[in-house]
Amino acid sequence: MKVKEVEMAFRGARDYLHGTDLYDAVVSSSDDPCSAMSDFYINFHSKLVKQPDIVWDVPADRMKDSSFRVEFGCQIQGAERKGAIFESDRSISDRRECNEKKVVESAQIDLENRTGILVVPADARPIESVVFLNKHLNSLVLPHIKAPWLFTKIELSQMLPENTIKNLELKLSQVLGDRLGRSEIIVDGASVGHITFLTAS
């Protein structure tokens, strides 16, 4: 079991840690490079309002801990690895800008086909581009849903690029009631996985 204590900041006006930052923290916490990972997933069970502890190879009984917030896993060189994020008692004092509106301002949304295309700006991290575009897509395709959309899960057959994505397309492929939206992620013409959002209850 490997535990990494992480110090993070809130984004924008949010009072919880942003999923894009937690995704990057998980990927960078591995002893192996991102290029060695495949079949990656991260599943958010609840928000974190205090600093996270990232635990690789977490024992199954630890997942029952009241501080459990996020589960993740992947294949690394043919071996299955699983982990979790737990909420510590360390407070969060820093806050930084959220560039969500700037990232999606040039997005092309096709309402009829439920797709969004983004030629990604250089100042957006790949996971930011995917998450921000998907929230924008859901909001425009399903305008009757007034509750905020929250990033809850991403599943990747191959990892997102480490630096930037030249061309990103999302296809809203599944909507369950007014509660869940699941989109296919297409990076530079290749399908690499799916992202799921839930509406805030």
PDB file of N, CA and C in Angstrom, residues 37-133:
ATOM      1  N   MET A  37      -0.055   3.163 -18.561  1.00  0.00           N
ATOM      2  CA  MET A  37      -1.393   2.854 -18.063  1.00  0.00           C
ATOM      3  C   MET A  37      -2.368   2.591 -19.207  1.00  0.00           C
ATOM      4  N   SER A  38      -3.351   1.748 -18.931  1.00  0.00           N
ATOM      5  CA  SER A  38      -4.474   1.531 -19.846  1.00  0.00           C
ATOM      6  C   SER A  38      -5.675   1.113 -19.013  1.00  0.00           C
ATOM      7  N   ASP A  39      -6.848   1.068 -19.656  1.00  0.00           N
ATOM      8  CA  ASP A  39      -8.081   0.661 -18.968  1.00  0.00           C
ATOM      9  C   ASP A  39      -8.225   1.390 -17.627  1.00  0.00           C
ATOM     10  N   PHE A  40      -8.044   2.686 -17.686  1.00  0.00           N
ATOM     11  CA  PHE A  40      -8.093   3.524 -16.481  1.00  0.00           C
ATOM     12  C   PHE A  40      -9.529   3.948 -16.187  1.00  0.00           C
ATOM     13  N   TYR A  41      -9.862   4.006 -14.909  1.00  0.00           N
ATOM     14  CA  TYR A  41     -11.157   4.575 -14.514  1.00  0.00           C
ATOM     15  C   TYR A  41     -10.982   5.323 -13.194  1.00  0.00           C
ATOM     16  N   ILE A  42     -11.809   6.326 -13.012  1.00  0.00           N
ATOM     17  CA  ILE A  42     -11.915   6.999 -11.722  1.00  0.00           C
ATOM     18  C   ILE A  42     -13.387   7.278 -11.491  1.00  0.00           C
ATOM     19  N   ASN A  43     -13.867   6.930 -10.297  1.00  0.00           N
ATOM     20  CA  ASN A  43     -15.288   7.003  -9.972  1.00  0.00           C
ATOM     21  C   ASN A  43     -15.455   7.790  -8.671  1.00  0.00           C
ATOM     22  N   PHE A  44     -16.115   8.937  -8.765  1.00  0.00           N
ATOM     23  CA  PHE A  44     -16.294   9.812  -7.610  1.00  0.00           C
ATOM     24  C   PHE A  44     -17.583   9.434  -6.867  1.00  0.00           C
ATOM     25  N   HIS A  45     -17.454   9.098  -5.597  1.00  0.00           N
ATOM     26  CA  HIS A  45     -18.616   8.719  -4.789  1.00  0.00           C
ATOM     27  C   HIS A  45     -19.166   9.902  -3.998  1.00  0.00           C
ATOM     28  N   SER A  46     -18.317  10.825  -3.612  1.00  0.00           N
ATOM     29  CA  SER A  46     -18.770  12.031  -2.914  1.00  0.00           C
ATOM     30  C   SER A  46     -17.683  13.093  -3.005  1.00  0.00           C
ATOM     31  N   LYS A  47     -18.051  14.316  -2.683  1.00  0.00           N
ATOM     32  CA  LYS A  47     -17.135  15.444  -2.797  1.00  0.00           C
ATOM     33  C   LYS A  47     -16.084  15.426  -1.684  1.00  0.00           C
ATOM     34  N   LEU A  48     -14.948  16.059  -1.985  1.00  0.00           N
ATOM     35  CA  LEU A  48     -13.917  16.267  -0.971  1.00  0.00           C
ATOM     36  C   LEU A  48     -13.872  17.748  -0.623  1.00  0.00           C
ATOM     37  N   VAL A  49     -13.970  18.052   0.662  1.00  0.00           N
ATOM     38  CA  VAL A  49     -13.889  19.437   1.121  1.00  0.00           C
ATOM     39  C   VAL A  49     -12.636  19.673   1.958  1.00  0.00           C
ATOM     40  N   LYS A  50     -11.856  18.610   2.141  1.00  0.00           N
ATOM     41  CA  LYS A  50     -10.553  18.720   2.792  1.00  0.00           C
ATOM     42  C   LYS A  50      -9.510  18.024   1.923  1.00  0.00           C
ATOM     43  N   GLN A  51      -8.242  18.152   2.289  1.00  0.00           N
ATOM     44  CA  GLN A  51      -7.154  17.641   1.454  1.00  0.00           C
ATOM     45  C   GLN A  51      -7.240  16.117   1.298  1.00  0.00           C
ATOM     46  N   PRO A  52      -6.874  15.618   0.118  1.00  0.00           N
ATOM     47  CA  PRO A  52      -6.979  14.180  -0.143  1.00  0.00           C
ATOM     48  C   PRO A  52      -5.718  13.396   0.191  1.00  0.00           C
ATOM     49  N   ASP A  53      -5.925  12.144   0.522  1.00  0.00           N
ATOM     50  CA  ASP A  53      -4.857  11.152   0.605  1.00  0.00           C
ATOM     51  C   ASP A  53      -5.128  10.124  -0.488  1.00  0.00           C
ATOM     52  N   ILE A  54      -4.171   9.938  -1.383  1.00  0.00           N
ATOM     53  CA  ILE A  54      -4.313   8.989  -2.483  1.00  0.00           C
ATOM     54  C   ILE A  54      -3.614   7.686  -2.089  1.00  0.00           C
ATOM     55  N   VAL A  55      -4.342   6.590  -2.159  1.00  0.00           N
ATOM     56  CA  VAL A  55      -3.814   5.297  -1.712  1.00  0.00           C
ATOM     57  C   VAL A  55      -3.866   4.304  -2.870  1.00  0.00           C
ATOM     58  N   TRP A  56      -2.706   3.830  -3.285  1.00  0.00           N
ATOM     59  CA  TRP A  56      -2.617   2.775  -4.296  1.00  0.00           C
ATOM     60  C   TRP A  56      -2.584   1.425  -3.598  1.00  0.00           C
ATOM     61  N   ASP A  57      -3.147   0.407  -4.277  1.00  0.00           N
ATOM     62  CA  ASP A  57      -3.172  -0.956  -3.740  1.00  0.00           C
ATOM     63  C   ASP A  57      -3.834  -0.978  -2.363  1.00  0.00           C
ATOM     64  N   VAL A  58      -4.967  -0.323  -2.295  1.00  0.00           N
ATOM     65  CA  VAL A  58      -5.677  -0.166  -1.026  1.00  0.00           C
ATOM     66  C   VAL A  58      -6.330  -1.484  -0.614  1.00  0.00           C
ATOM     67  N   PRO A  59      -6.221  -1.874   0.653  1.00  0.00           N
ATOM     68  CA  PRO A  59      -6.907  -3.090   1.121  1.00  0.00           C
ATOM     69  C   PRO A  59      -8.423  -2.925   1.024  1.00  0.00           C
ATOM     70  N   ALA A  60      -9.110  -4.004   0.727  1.00  0.00           N
ATOM     71  CA  ALA A  60     -10.557  -3.950   0.518  1.00  0.00           C
ATOM     72  C   ALA A  60     -11.299  -3.417   1.735  1.00  0.00           C
ATOM     73  N   ASP A  61     -10.858  -3.777   2.930  1.00  0.00           N
ATOM     74  CA  ASP A  61     -11.578  -3.332   4.121  1.00  0.00           C
ATOM     75  C   ASP A  61     -11.435  -1.829   4.357  1.00  0.00           C
ATOM     76  N   ARG A  62     -10.386  -1.224   3.793  1.00  0.00           N
ATOM     77  CA  ARG A  62     -10.193   0.225   3.966  1.00  0.00           C
ATOM     78  C   ARG A  62     -11.259   1.016   3.199  1.00  0.00           C
ATOM     79  N   MET A  63     -11.837   0.397   2.170  1.00  0.00           N
ATOM     80  CA  MET A  63     -12.853   1.080   1.363  1.00  0.00           C
ATOM     81  C   MET A  63     -14.138   1.340   2.161  1.00  0.00           C
ATOM     82  N   LYS A  64     -14.271   0.695   3.311  1.00  0.00           N
ATOM     83  CA  LYS A  64     -15.443   0.895   4.152  1.00  0.00           C
ATOM     84  C   LYS A  64     -15.264   2.078   5.104  1.00  0.00           C
ATOM     85  N   ASP A  65     -14.089   2.671   5.091  1.00  0.00           N
ATOM     86  CA  ASP A  65     -13.791   3.802   5.968  1.00  0.00           C
ATOM     87  C   ASP A  65     -14.706   4.983   5.636  1.00  0.00           C
ATOM     88  N   SER A  66     -15.115   5.722   6.655  1.00  0.00           N
ATOM     89  CA  SER A  66     -16.013   6.848   6.445  1.00  0.00           C
ATOM     90  C   SER A  66     -15.377   7.978   5.643  1.00  0.00           C
ATOM     91  N   SER A  67     -14.062   7.980   5.528  1.00  0.00           N
ATOM     92  CA  SER A  67     -13.367   9.023   4.782  1.00  0.00           C
ATOM     93  C   SER A  67     -13.167   8.672   3.307  1.00  0.00           C
ATOM     94  N   PHE A  68     -13.642   7.495   2.879  1.00  0.00           N
ATOM     95  CA  PHE A  68     -13.536   7.074   1.481  1.00  0.00           C
ATOM     96  C   PHE A  68     -14.391   7.979   0.598  1.00  0.00           C
ATOM     97  N   ARG A  69     -13.787   8.470  -0.518  1.00  0.00           N
ATOM     98  CA  ARG A  69     -14.505   9.372  -1.410  1.00  0.00           C
ATOM     99  C   ARG A  69     -14.465   8.955  -2.882  1.00  0.00           C
ATOM    100  N   VAL A  70     -13.346   8.363  -3.332  1.00  0.00           N
ATOM    101  CA  VAL A  70     -13.139   8.111  -4.763  1.00  0.00           C
ATOM    102  C   VAL A  70     -12.441   6.769  -4.936  1.00  0.00           C
ATOM    103  N   GLU A  71     -12.849   6.009  -5.944  1.00  0.00           N
ATOM    104  CA  GLU A  71     -12.116   4.794  -6.303  1.00  0.00           C
ATOM    105  C   GLU A  71     -11.544   4.949  -7.700  1.00  0.00           C
ATOM    106  N   PHE A  72     -10.409   4.298  -7.949  1.00  0.00           N
ATOM    107  CA  PHE A  72      -9.805   4.343  -9.275  1.00  0.00           C
ATOM    108  C   PHE A  72      -9.054   3.039  -9.526  1.00  0.00           C
ATOM    109  N   GLY A  73      -8.716   2.807 -10.790  1.00  0.00           N
ATOM    110  CA  GLY A  73      -7.972   1.610 -11.133  1.00  0.00           C
ATOM    111  C   GLY A  73      -7.467   1.691 -12.561  1.00  0.00           C
ATOM    112  N   CYS A  74      -6.569   0.783 -12.911  1.00  0.00           N
ATOM    113  CA  CYS A  74      -6.018   0.743 -14.262  1.00  0.00           C
ATOM    114  C   CYS A  74      -5.222  -0.541 -14.446  1.00  0.00           C
ATOM    115  N   GLN A  75      -4.766  -0.737 -15.663  1.00  0.00           N
ATOM    116  CA  GLN A  75      -3.801  -1.785 -15.981  1.00  0.00           C
ATOM    117  C   GLN A  75      -2.447  -1.112 -16.185  1.00  0.00           C
ATOM    118  N   ILE A  76      -1.426  -1.647 -15.541  1.00  0.00           N
ATOM    119  CA  ILE A  76      -0.067  -1.143 -15.727  1.00  0.00           C
ATOM    120  C   ILE A  76       0.828  -2.325 -16.073  1.00  0.00           C
ATOM    121  N   GLN A  77       1.272  -2.355 -17.316  1.00  0.00           N
ATOM    122  CA  GLN A  77       2.139  -3.435 -17.805  1.00  0.00           C
ATOM    123  C   GLN A  77       1.522  -4.801 -17.513  1.00  0.00           C
ATOM    124  N   GLY A  78       0.214  -4.904 -17.804  1.00  0.00           N
ATOM    125  CA  GLY A  78      -0.482  -6.180 -17.685  1.00  0.00           C
ATOM    126  C   GLY A  78      -0.998  -6.513 -16.300  1.00  0.00           C
ATOM    127  N   ALA A  79      -0.693  -5.703 -15.305  1.00  0.00           N
ATOM    128  CA  ALA A  79      -1.136  -5.970 -13.938  1.00  0.00           C
ATOM    129  C   ALA A  79      -2.246  -5.001 -13.552  1.00  0.00           C
ATOM    130  N   GLU A  80      -3.274  -5.517 -12.885  1.00  0.00           N
ATOM    131  CA  GLU A  80      -4.374  -4.666 -12.439  1.00  0.00           C
ATOM    132  C   GLU A  80      -3.979  -3.945 -11.158  1.00  0.00           C
ATOM    133  N   ARG A  81      -4.207  -2.628 -11.143  1.00  0.00           N
ATOM    134  CA  ARG A  81      -3.913  -1.817  -9.952  1.00  0.00           C
ATOM    135  C   ARG A  81      -5.187  -1.066  -9.560  1.00  0.00           C
ATOM    136  N   LYS A  82      -5.462  -1.047  -8.282  1.00  0.00           N
ATOM    137  CA  LYS A  82      -6.632  -0.338  -7.783  1.00  0.00           C
ATOM    138  C   LYS A  82      -6.227   0.585  -6.646  1.00  0.00           C
ATOM    139  N   GLY A  83      -7.019   1.620  -6.461  1.00  0.00           N
ATOM    140  CA  GLY A  83      -6.718   2.547  -5.392  1.00  0.00           C
ATOM    141  C   GLY A  83      -7.941   3.342  -4.990  1.00  0.00           C
ATOM    142  N   ALA A  84      -7.736   4.272  -4.070  1.00  0.00           N
ATOM    143  CA  ALA A  84      -8.832   5.084  -3.566  1.00  0.00           C
ATOM    144  C   ALA A  84      -8.293   6.416  -3.069  1.00  0.00           C
ATOM    145  N   ILE A  85      -9.197   7.371  -2.997  1.00  0.00           N
ATOM    146  CA  ILE A  85      -8.889   8.664  -2.394  1.00  0.00           C
ATOM    147  C   ILE A  85      -9.716   8.790  -1.130  1.00  0.00           C
ATOM    148  N   PHE A  86      -9.038   9.170  -0.047  1.00  0.00           N
ATOM    149  CA  PHE A  86      -9.692   9.379   1.236  1.00  0.00           C
ATOM    150  C   PHE A  86      -9.565  10.849   1.625  1.00  0.00           C
ATOM    151  N   GLU A  87     -10.566  11.332   2.316  1.00  0.00           N
ATOM    152  CA  GLU A  87     -10.536  12.718   2.769  1.00  0.00           C
ATOM    153  C   GLU A  87      -9.821  12.780   4.115  1.00  0.00           C
ATOM    154  N   SER A  88      -8.776  13.607   4.182  1.00  0.00           N
ATOM    155  CA  SER A  88      -8.008  13.746   5.415  1.00  0.00           C
ATOM    156  C   SER A  88      -8.653  14.791   6.324  1.00  0.00           C
ATOM    157  N   ASP A  89      -7.974  15.119   7.413  1.00  0.00           N
ATOM    158  CA  ASP A  89      -8.446  16.211   8.279  1.00  0.00           C
ATOM    159  C   ASP A  89      -7.672  17.500   8.021  1.00  0.00           C
ATOM    160  N   ARG A  90      -6.882  17.535   6.918  1.00  0.00           N
ATOM    161  CA  ARG A  90      -6.109  18.732   6.588  1.00  0.00           C
ATOM    162  C   ARG A  90      -6.997  19.708   5.810  1.00  0.00           C
ATOM    163  N   SER A  91      -7.086  20.916   6.261  1.00  0.00           N
ATOM    164  CA  SER A  91      -7.961  21.895   5.637  1.00  0.00           C
ATOM    165  C   SER A  91      -7.370  22.421   4.331  1.00  0.00           C
ATOM    166  N   ILE A  92      -8.236  23.018   3.515  1.00  0.00           N
ATOM    167  CA  ILE A  92      -7.833  23.623   2.243  1.00  0.00           C
ATOM    168  C   ILE A  92      -7.925  25.137   2.397  1.00  0.00           C
ATOM    169  N   SER A  93      -6.812  25.818   2.206  1.00  0.00           N
ATOM    170  CA  SER A  93      -6.790  27.269   2.410  1.00  0.00           C
ATOM    171  C   SER A  93      -6.602  28.050   1.112  1.00  0.00           C
ATOM    172  N   ASP A  94      -6.126  27.382   0.055  1.00  0.00           N
ATOM    173  CA  ASP A  94      -5.851  28.078  -1.196  1.00  0.00           C
ATOM    174  C   ASP A  94      -7.030  27.972  -2.161  1.00  0.00           C
ATOM    175  N   ARG A  95      -7.100  28.944  -3.054  1.00  0.00           N
ATOM    176  CA  ARG A  95      -8.123  28.966  -4.095  1.00  0.00           C
ATOM    177  C   ARG A  95      -7.482  29.511  -5.365  1.00  0.00           C
ATOM    178  N   ARG A  96      -7.816  28.908  -6.518  1.00  0.00           N
ATOM    179  CA  ARG A  96      -7.263  29.398  -7.768  1.00  0.00           C
ATOM    180  C   ARG A  96      -8.354  29.510  -8.829  1.00  0.00           C
ATOM    181  N   GLU A  97      -8.032  30.198  -9.886  1.00  0.00           N
ATOM    182  CA  GLU A  97      -8.996  30.473 -10.949  1.00  0.00           C
ATOM    183  C   GLU A  97      -9.462  29.199 -11.636  1.00  0.00           C
ATOM    184  N   CYS A  98     -10.705  29.218 -12.077  1.00  0.00           N
ATOM    185  CA  CYS A  98     -11.227  28.145 -12.918  1.00  0.00           C
ATOM    186  C   CYS A  98     -11.455  28.711 -14.318  1.00  0.00           C
ATOM    187  N   ASN A  99     -10.818  28.125 -15.320  1.00  0.00           N
ATOM    188  CA  ASN A  99     -10.851  28.650 -16.687  1.00  0.00           C
ATOM    189  C   ASN A  99     -11.918  27.989 -17.552  1.00  0.00           C
ATOM    190  N   GLU A 100     -12.965  27.468 -16.931  1.00  0.00           N
ATOM    191  CA  GLU A 100     -13.984  26.690 -17.644  1.00  0.00           C
ATOM    192  C   GLU A 100     -14.630  27.467 -18.787  1.00  0.00           C
ATOM    193  N   LYS A 101     -15.083  28.690 -18.540  1.00  0.00           N
ATOM    194  CA  LYS A 101     -15.777  29.460 -19.577  1.00  0.00           C
ATOM    195  C   LYS A 101     -14.852  29.761 -20.751  1.00  0.00           C
ATOM    196  N   LYS A 102     -13.611  30.074 -20.466  1.00  0.00           N
ATOM    197  CA  LYS A 102     -12.658  30.381 -21.532  1.00  0.00           C
ATOM    198  C   LYS A 102     -12.384  29.164 -22.407  1.00  0.00           C
ATOM    199  N   VAL A 103     -12.295  27.995 -21.787  1.00  0.00           N
ATOM    200  CA  VAL A 103     -11.989  26.767 -22.523  1.00  0.00           C
ATOM    201  C   VAL A 103     -13.081  26.436 -23.527  1.00  0.00           C
ATOM    202  N   VAL A 104     -14.353  26.610 -23.140  1.00  0.00           N
ATOM    203  CA  VAL A 104     -15.460  26.163 -24.007  1.00  0.00           C
ATOM    204  C   VAL A 104     -16.021  27.264 -24.899  1.00  0.00           C
ATOM    205  N   GLU A 105     -15.475  28.470 -24.846  1.00  0.00           N
ATOM    206  CA  GLU A 105     -16.080  29.566 -25.607  1.00  0.00           C
ATOM    207  C   GLU A 105     -16.031  29.348 -27.120  1.00  0.00           C
ATOM    208  N   SER A 106     -15.079  28.536 -27.601  1.00  0.00           N
ATOM    209  CA  SER A 106     -14.987  28.268 -29.041  1.00  0.00           C
ATOM    210  C   SER A 106     -15.572  26.907 -29.421  1.00  0.00           C
ATOM    211  N   ALA A 107     -16.226  26.226 -28.471  1.00  0.00           N
ATOM    212  CA  ALA A 107     -16.783  24.893 -28.749  1.00  0.00           C
ATOM    213  C   ALA A 107     -17.903  24.957 -29.776  1.00  0.00           C
ATOM    214  N   GLN A 108     -17.978  23.946 -30.637  1.00  0.00           N
ATOM    215  CA  GLN A 108     -19.034  23.819 -31.636  1.00  0.00           C
ATOM    216  C   GLN A 108     -19.990  22.717 -31.173  1.00  0.00           C
ATOM    217  N   ILE A 109     -21.235  23.095 -30.901  1.00  0.00           N
ATOM    218  CA  ILE A 109     -22.225  22.151 -30.387  1.00  0.00           C
ATOM    219  C   ILE A 109     -23.276  21.872 -31.449  1.00  0.00           C
ATOM    220  N   ASP A 110     -23.485  20.591 -31.761  1.00  0.00           N
ATOM    221  CA  ASP A 110     -24.524  20.142 -32.692  1.00  0.00           C
ATOM    222  C   ASP A 110     -25.655  19.555 -31.847  1.00  0.00           C
ATOM    223  N   LEU A 111     -26.702  20.326 -31.652  1.00  0.00           N
ATOM    224  CA  LEU A 111     -27.785  19.909 -30.764  1.00  0.00           C
ATOM    225  C   LEU A 111     -28.514  18.677 -31.287  1.00  0.00           C
ATOM    226  N   GLU A 112     -28.725  18.610 -32.592  1.00  0.00           N
ATOM    227  CA  GLU A 112     -29.468  17.492 -33.174  1.00  0.00           C
ATOM    228  C   GLU A 112     -28.734  16.171 -32.974  1.00  0.00           C
ATOM    229  N   ASN A 113     -27.420  16.188 -33.194  1.00  0.00           N
ATOM    230  CA  ASN A 113     -26.634  14.960 -33.075  1.00  0.00           C
ATOM    231  C   ASN A 113     -26.000  14.784 -31.703  1.00  0.00           C
ATOM    232  N   ARG A 114     -26.240  15.735 -30.820  1.00  0.00           N
ATOM    233  CA  ARG A 114     -25.736  15.667 -29.444  1.00  0.00           C
ATOM    234  C   ARG A 114     -24.218  15.513 -29.402  1.00  0.00           C
ATOM    235  N   THR A 115     -23.523  16.325 -30.160  1.00  0.00           N
ATOM    236  CA  THR A 115     -22.065  16.265 -30.183  1.00  0.00           C
ATOM    237  C   THR A 115     -21.472  17.638 -29.891  1.00  0.00           C
ATOM    238  N   GLY A 116     -20.277  17.612 -29.350  1.00  0.00           N
ATOM    239  CA  GLY A 116     -19.526  18.834 -29.120  1.00  0.00           C
ATOM    240  C   GLY A 116     -18.115  18.660 -29.628  1.00  0.00           C
ATOM    241  N   ILE A 117     -17.604  19.667 -30.313  1.00  0.00           N
ATOM    242  CA  ILE A 117     -16.251  19.622 -30.860  1.00  0.00           C
ATOM    243  C   ILE A 117     -15.467  20.803 -30.316  1.00  0.00           C
ATOM    244  N   LEU A 118     -14.226  20.533 -29.947  1.00  0.00           N
ATOM    245  CA  LEU A 118     -13.375  21.579 -29.400  1.00  0.00           C
ATOM    246  C   LEU A 118     -11.974  21.422 -29.949  1.00  0.00           C
ATOM    247  N   VAL A 119     -11.498  22.459 -30.613  1.00  0.00           N
ATOM    248  CA  VAL A 119     -10.078  22.533 -30.945  1.00  0.00           C
ATOM    249  C   VAL A 119      -9.445  23.153 -29.719  1.00  0.00           C
ATOM    250  N   VAL A 120      -8.766  22.339 -28.948  1.00  0.00           N
ATOM    251  CA  VAL A 120      -8.446  22.671 -27.568  1.00  0.00           C
ATOM    252  C   VAL A 120      -7.407  23.775 -27.467  1.00  0.00           C
ATOM    253  N   PRO A 121      -7.668  24.790 -26.641  1.00  0.00           N
ATOM    254  CA  PRO A 121      -6.662  25.826 -26.406  1.00  0.00           C
ATOM    255  C   PRO A 121      -5.451  25.274 -25.660  1.00  0.00           C
ATOM    256  N   ALA A 122      -4.299  25.858 -25.904  1.00  0.00           N
ATOM    257  CA  ALA A 122      -3.053  25.339 -25.345  1.00  0.00           C
ATOM    258  C   ALA A 122      -3.003  25.438 -23.826  1.00  0.00           C
ATOM    259  N   ASP A 123      -3.809  26.340 -23.233  1.00  0.00           N
ATOM    260  CA  ASP A 123      -3.731  26.522 -21.787  1.00  0.00           C
ATOM    261  C   ASP A 123      -4.696  25.621 -21.015  1.00  0.00           C
ATOM    262  N   ALA A 124      -5.316  24.655 -21.694  1.00  0.00           N
ATOM    263  CA  ALA A 124      -6.213  23.719 -21.022  1.00  0.00           C
ATOM    264  C   ALA A 124      -5.555  22.361 -20.901  1.00  0.00           C
ATOM    265  N   ARG A 125      -5.594  21.785 -19.708  1.00  0.00           N
ATOM    266  CA  ARG A 125      -5.119  20.423 -19.531  1.00  0.00           C
ATOM    267  C   ARG A 125      -6.113  19.469 -20.185  1.00  0.00           C
ATOM    268  N   PRO A 126      -5.656  18.319 -20.691  1.00  0.00           N
ATOM    269  CA  PRO A 126      -6.567  17.407 -21.397  1.00  0.00           C
ATOM    270  C   PRO A 126      -7.819  17.059 -20.604  1.00  0.00           C
ATOM    271  N   ILE A 127      -7.683  16.745 -19.324  1.00  0.00           N
ATOM    272  CA  ILE A 127      -8.858  16.371 -18.549  1.00  0.00           C
ATOM    273  C   ILE A 127      -9.794  17.565 -18.380  1.00  0.00           C
ATOM    274  N   GLU A 128      -9.261  18.776 -18.297  1.00  0.00           N
ATOM    275  CA  GLU A 128     -10.103  19.964 -18.236  1.00  0.00           C
ATOM    276  C   GLU A 128     -10.922  20.100 -19.508  1.00  0.00           C
ATOM    277  N   SER A 129     -10.277  19.906 -20.634  1.00  0.00           N
ATOM    278  CA  SER A 129     -10.973  20.028 -21.912  1.00  0.00           C
ATOM    279  C   SER A 129     -12.148  19.066 -21.996  1.00  0.00           C
ATOM    280  N   VAL A 130     -11.938  17.828 -21.582  1.00  0.00           N
ATOM    281  CA  VAL A 130     -12.991  16.811 -21.646  1.00  0.00           C
ATOM    282  C   VAL A 130     -14.137  17.154 -20.690  1.00  0.00           C
ATOM    283  N   VAL A 131     -13.805  17.456 -19.462  1.00  0.00           N
ATOM    284  CA  VAL A 131     -14.831  17.706 -18.446  1.00  0.00           C
ATOM    285  C   VAL A 131     -15.612  18.988 -18.743  1.00  0.00           C
ATOM    286  N   PHE A 132     -14.906  20.051 -19.081  1.00  0.00           N
ATOM    287  CA  PHE A 132     -15.587  21.322 -19.342  1.00  0.00           C
ATOM    288  C   PHE A 132     -16.476  21.239 -20.581  1.00  0.00           C
ATOM    289  N   LEU A 133     -15.975  20.585 -21.638  1.00  0.00           N
ATOM    290  CA  LEU A 133     -16.786  20.451 -22.840  1.00  0.00           C
ATOM    291  C   LEU A 133     -18.014  19.587 -22.577  1.00  0.00           C
TER     292      LEU A 133
END
